[in-house]
Backbone atoms as SQL, in Angstrom:
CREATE TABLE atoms (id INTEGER PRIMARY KEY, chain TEXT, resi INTEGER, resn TEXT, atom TEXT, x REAL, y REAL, z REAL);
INSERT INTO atoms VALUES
  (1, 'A', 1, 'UNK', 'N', 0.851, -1.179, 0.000),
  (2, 'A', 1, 'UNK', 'CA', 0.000, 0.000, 0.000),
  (3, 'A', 1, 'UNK', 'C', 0.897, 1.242, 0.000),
  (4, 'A', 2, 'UNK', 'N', 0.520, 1.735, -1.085),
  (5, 'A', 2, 'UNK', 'CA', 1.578, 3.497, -0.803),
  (6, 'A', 2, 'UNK', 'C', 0.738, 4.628, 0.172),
  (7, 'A', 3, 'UNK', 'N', 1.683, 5.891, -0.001),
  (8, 'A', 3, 'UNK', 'CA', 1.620, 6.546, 1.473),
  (9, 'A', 3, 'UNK', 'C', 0.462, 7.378, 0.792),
  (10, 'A', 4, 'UNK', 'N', 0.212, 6.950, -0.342),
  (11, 'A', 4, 'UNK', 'CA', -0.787, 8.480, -1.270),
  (12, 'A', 4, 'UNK', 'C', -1.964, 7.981, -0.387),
  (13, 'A', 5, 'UNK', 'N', -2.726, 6.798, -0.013),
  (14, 'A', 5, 'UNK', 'CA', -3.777, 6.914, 0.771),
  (15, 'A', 5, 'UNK', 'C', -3.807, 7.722, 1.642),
  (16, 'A', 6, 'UNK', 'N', -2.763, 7.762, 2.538),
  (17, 'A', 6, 'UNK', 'CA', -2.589, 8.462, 3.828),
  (18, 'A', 6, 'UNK', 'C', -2.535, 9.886, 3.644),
  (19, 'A', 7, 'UNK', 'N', -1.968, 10.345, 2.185),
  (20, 'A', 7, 'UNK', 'CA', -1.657, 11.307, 2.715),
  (21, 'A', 7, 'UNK', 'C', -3.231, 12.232, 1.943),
  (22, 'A', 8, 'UNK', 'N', -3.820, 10.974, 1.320),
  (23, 'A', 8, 'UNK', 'CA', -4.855, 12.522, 0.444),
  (24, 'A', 8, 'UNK', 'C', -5.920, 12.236, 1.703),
  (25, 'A', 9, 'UNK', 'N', -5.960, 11.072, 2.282),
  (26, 'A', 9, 'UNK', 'CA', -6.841, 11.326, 4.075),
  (27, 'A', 9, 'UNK', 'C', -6.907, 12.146, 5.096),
  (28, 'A', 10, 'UNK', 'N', -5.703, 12.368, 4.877),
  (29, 'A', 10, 'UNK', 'CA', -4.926, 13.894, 5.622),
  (30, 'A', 10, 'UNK', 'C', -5.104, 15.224, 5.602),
  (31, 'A', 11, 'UNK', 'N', -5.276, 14.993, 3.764),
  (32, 'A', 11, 'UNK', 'CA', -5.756, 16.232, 3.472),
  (33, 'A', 11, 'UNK', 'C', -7.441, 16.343, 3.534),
  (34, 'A', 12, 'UNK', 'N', -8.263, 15.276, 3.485),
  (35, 'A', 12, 'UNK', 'CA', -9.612, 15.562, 3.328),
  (36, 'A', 12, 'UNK', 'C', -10.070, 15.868, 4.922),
  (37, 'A', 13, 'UNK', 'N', -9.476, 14.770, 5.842),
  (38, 'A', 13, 'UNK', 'CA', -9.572, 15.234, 7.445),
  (39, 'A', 13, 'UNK', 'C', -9.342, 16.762, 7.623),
  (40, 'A', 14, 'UNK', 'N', -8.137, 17.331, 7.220),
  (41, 'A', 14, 'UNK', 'CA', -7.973, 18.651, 7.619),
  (42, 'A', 14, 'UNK', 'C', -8.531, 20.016, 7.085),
  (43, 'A', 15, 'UNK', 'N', -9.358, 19.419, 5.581),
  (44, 'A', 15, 'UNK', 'CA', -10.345, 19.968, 4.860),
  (45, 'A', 15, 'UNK', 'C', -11.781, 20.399, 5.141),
  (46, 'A', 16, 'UNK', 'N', -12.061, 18.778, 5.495),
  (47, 'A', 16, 'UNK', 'CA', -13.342, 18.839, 6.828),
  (48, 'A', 16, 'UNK', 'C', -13.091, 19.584, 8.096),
  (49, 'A', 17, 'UNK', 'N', -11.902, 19.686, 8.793),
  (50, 'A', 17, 'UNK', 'CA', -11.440, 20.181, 10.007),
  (51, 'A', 17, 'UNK', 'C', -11.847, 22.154, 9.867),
  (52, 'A', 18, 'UNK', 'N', -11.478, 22.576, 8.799),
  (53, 'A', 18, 'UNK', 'CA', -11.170, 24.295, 8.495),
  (54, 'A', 18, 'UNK', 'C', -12.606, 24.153, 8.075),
  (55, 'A', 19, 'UNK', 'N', -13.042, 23.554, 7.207),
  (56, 'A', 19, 'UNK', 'CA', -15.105, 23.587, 6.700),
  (57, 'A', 19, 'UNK', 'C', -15.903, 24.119, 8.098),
  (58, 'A', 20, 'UNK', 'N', -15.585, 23.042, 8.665),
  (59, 'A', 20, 'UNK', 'CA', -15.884, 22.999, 10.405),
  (60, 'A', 20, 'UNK', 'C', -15.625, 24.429, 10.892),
  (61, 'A', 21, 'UNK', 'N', -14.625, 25.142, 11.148),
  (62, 'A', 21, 'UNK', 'CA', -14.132, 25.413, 11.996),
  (63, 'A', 21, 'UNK', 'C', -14.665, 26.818, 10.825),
  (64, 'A', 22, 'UNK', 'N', -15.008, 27.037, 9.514),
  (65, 'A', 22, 'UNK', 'CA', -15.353, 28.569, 9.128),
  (66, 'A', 22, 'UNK', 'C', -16.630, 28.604, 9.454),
  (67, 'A', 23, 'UNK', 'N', -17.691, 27.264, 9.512),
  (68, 'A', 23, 'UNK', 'CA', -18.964, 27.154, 9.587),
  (69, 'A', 23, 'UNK', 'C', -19.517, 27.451, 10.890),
  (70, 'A', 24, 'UNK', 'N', -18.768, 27.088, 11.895),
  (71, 'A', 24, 'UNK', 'CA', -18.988, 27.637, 13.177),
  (72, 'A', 24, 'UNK', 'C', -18.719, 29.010, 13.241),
  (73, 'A', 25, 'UNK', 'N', -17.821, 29.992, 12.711),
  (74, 'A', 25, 'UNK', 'CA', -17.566, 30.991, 12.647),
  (75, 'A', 25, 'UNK', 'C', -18.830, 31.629, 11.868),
  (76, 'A', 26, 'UNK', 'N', -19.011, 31.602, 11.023),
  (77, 'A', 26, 'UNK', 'CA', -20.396, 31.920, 10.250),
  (78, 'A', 26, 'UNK', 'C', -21.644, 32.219, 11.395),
  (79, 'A', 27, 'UNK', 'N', -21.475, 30.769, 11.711),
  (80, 'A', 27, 'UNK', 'CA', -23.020, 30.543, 12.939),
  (81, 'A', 27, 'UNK', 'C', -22.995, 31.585, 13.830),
  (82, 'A', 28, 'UNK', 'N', -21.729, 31.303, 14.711),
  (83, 'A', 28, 'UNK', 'CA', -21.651, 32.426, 15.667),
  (84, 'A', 28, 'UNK', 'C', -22.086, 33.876, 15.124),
  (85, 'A', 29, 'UNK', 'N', -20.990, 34.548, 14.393),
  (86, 'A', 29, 'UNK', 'CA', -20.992, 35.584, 13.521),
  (87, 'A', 29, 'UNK', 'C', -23.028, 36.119, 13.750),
  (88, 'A', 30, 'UNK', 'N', -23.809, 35.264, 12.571),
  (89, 'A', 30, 'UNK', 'CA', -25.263, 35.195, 12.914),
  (90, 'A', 30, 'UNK', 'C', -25.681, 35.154, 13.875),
  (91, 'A', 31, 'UNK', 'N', -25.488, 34.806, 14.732),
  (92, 'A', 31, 'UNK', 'CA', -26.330, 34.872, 16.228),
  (93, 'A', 31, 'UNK', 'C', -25.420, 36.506, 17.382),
  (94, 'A', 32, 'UNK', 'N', -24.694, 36.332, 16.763),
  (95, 'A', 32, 'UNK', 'CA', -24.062, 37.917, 17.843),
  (96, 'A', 32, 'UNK', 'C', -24.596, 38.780, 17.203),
  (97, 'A', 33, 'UNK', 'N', -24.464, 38.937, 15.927),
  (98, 'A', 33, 'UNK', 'CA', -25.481, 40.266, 14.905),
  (99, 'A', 33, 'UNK', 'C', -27.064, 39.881, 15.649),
  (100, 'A', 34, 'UNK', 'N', -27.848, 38.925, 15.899),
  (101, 'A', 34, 'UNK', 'CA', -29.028, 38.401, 15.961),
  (102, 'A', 34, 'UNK', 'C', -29.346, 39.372, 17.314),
  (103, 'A', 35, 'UNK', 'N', -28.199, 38.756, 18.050),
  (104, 'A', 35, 'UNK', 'CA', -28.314, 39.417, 19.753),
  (105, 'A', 35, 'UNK', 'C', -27.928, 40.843, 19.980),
  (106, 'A', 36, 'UNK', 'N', -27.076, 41.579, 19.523),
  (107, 'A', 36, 'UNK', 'CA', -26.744, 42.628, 18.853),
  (108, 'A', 36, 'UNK', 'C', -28.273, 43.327, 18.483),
  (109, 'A', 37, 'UNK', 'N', -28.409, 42.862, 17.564),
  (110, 'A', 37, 'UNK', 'CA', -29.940, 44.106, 17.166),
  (111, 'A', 37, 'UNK', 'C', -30.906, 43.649, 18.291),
  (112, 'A', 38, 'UNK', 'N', -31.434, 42.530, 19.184),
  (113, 'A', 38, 'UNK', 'CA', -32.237, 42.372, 19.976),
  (114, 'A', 38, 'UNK', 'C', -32.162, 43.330, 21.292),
  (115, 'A', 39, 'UNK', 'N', -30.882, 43.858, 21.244),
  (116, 'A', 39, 'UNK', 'CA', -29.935, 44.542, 22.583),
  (117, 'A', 39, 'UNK', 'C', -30.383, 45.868, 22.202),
  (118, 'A', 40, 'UNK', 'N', -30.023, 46.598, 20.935),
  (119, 'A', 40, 'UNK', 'CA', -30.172, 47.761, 20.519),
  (120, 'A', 40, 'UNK', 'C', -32.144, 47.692, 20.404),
  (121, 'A', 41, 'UNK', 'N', -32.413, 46.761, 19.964),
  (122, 'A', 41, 'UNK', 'CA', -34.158, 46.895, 19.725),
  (123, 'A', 41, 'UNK', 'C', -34.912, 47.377, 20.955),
  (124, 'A', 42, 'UNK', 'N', -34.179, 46.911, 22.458),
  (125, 'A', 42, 'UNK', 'CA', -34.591, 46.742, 23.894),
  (126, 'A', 42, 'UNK', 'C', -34.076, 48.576, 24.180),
  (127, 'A', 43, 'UNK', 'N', -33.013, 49.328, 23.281),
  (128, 'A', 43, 'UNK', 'CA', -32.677, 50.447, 24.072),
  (129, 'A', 43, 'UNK', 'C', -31.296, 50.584, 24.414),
  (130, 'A', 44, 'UNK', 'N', -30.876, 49.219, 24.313),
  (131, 'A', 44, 'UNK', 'CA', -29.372, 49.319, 24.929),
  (132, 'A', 44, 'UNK', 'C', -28.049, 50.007, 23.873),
  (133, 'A', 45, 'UNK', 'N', -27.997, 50.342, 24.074),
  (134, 'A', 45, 'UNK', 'CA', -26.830, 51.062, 23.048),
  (135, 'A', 45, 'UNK', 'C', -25.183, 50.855, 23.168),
  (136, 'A', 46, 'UNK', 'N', -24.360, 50.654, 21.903),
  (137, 'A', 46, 'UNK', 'CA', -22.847, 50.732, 22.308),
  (138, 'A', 46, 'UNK', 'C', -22.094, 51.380, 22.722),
  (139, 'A', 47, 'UNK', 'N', -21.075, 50.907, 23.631),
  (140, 'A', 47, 'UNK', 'CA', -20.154, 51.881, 23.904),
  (141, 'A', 47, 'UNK', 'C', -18.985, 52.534, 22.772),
  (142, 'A', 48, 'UNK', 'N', -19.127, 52.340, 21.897),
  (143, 'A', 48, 'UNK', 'CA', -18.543, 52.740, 20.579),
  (144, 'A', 48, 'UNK', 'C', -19.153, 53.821, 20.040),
  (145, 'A', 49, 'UNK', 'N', -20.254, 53.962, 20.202),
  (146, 'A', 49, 'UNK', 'CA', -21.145, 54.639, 19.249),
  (147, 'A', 49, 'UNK', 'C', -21.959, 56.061, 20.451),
  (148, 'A', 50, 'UNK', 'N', -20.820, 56.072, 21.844),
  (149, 'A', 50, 'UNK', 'CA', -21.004, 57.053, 22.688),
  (150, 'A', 50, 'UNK', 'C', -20.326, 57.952, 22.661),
  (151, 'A', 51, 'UNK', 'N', -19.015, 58.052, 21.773),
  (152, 'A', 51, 'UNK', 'CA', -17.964, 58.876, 21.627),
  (153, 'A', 51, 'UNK', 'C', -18.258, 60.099, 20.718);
């Protein structure tokens, strides 16, 4: 058996691994904007945007 199995496994594991890891970033991303306008909708305002 040559090492090319191993190594294109390697690459699809660590392919799936970064997919993962932008898709959670995405999610999050959506839900802080989500909570974010629910915060400002309630009144609450940033401290950024007091200056």
């Amino acid at each position: 058996m040559s090492h090319g199995f191993f190594i294109a496994f390697s690459y699809i594991v660590t392919a799936l691994v970064v997919a993962g890891l932008i898709l959670r970033a995405v999610i999050d991303h959506r839900m802080q904007v989500r909570a974010l306008a629910e915060l400002e909708a309630r009144g609450v305002g940033r401290r950024s945007r007091r200056g």
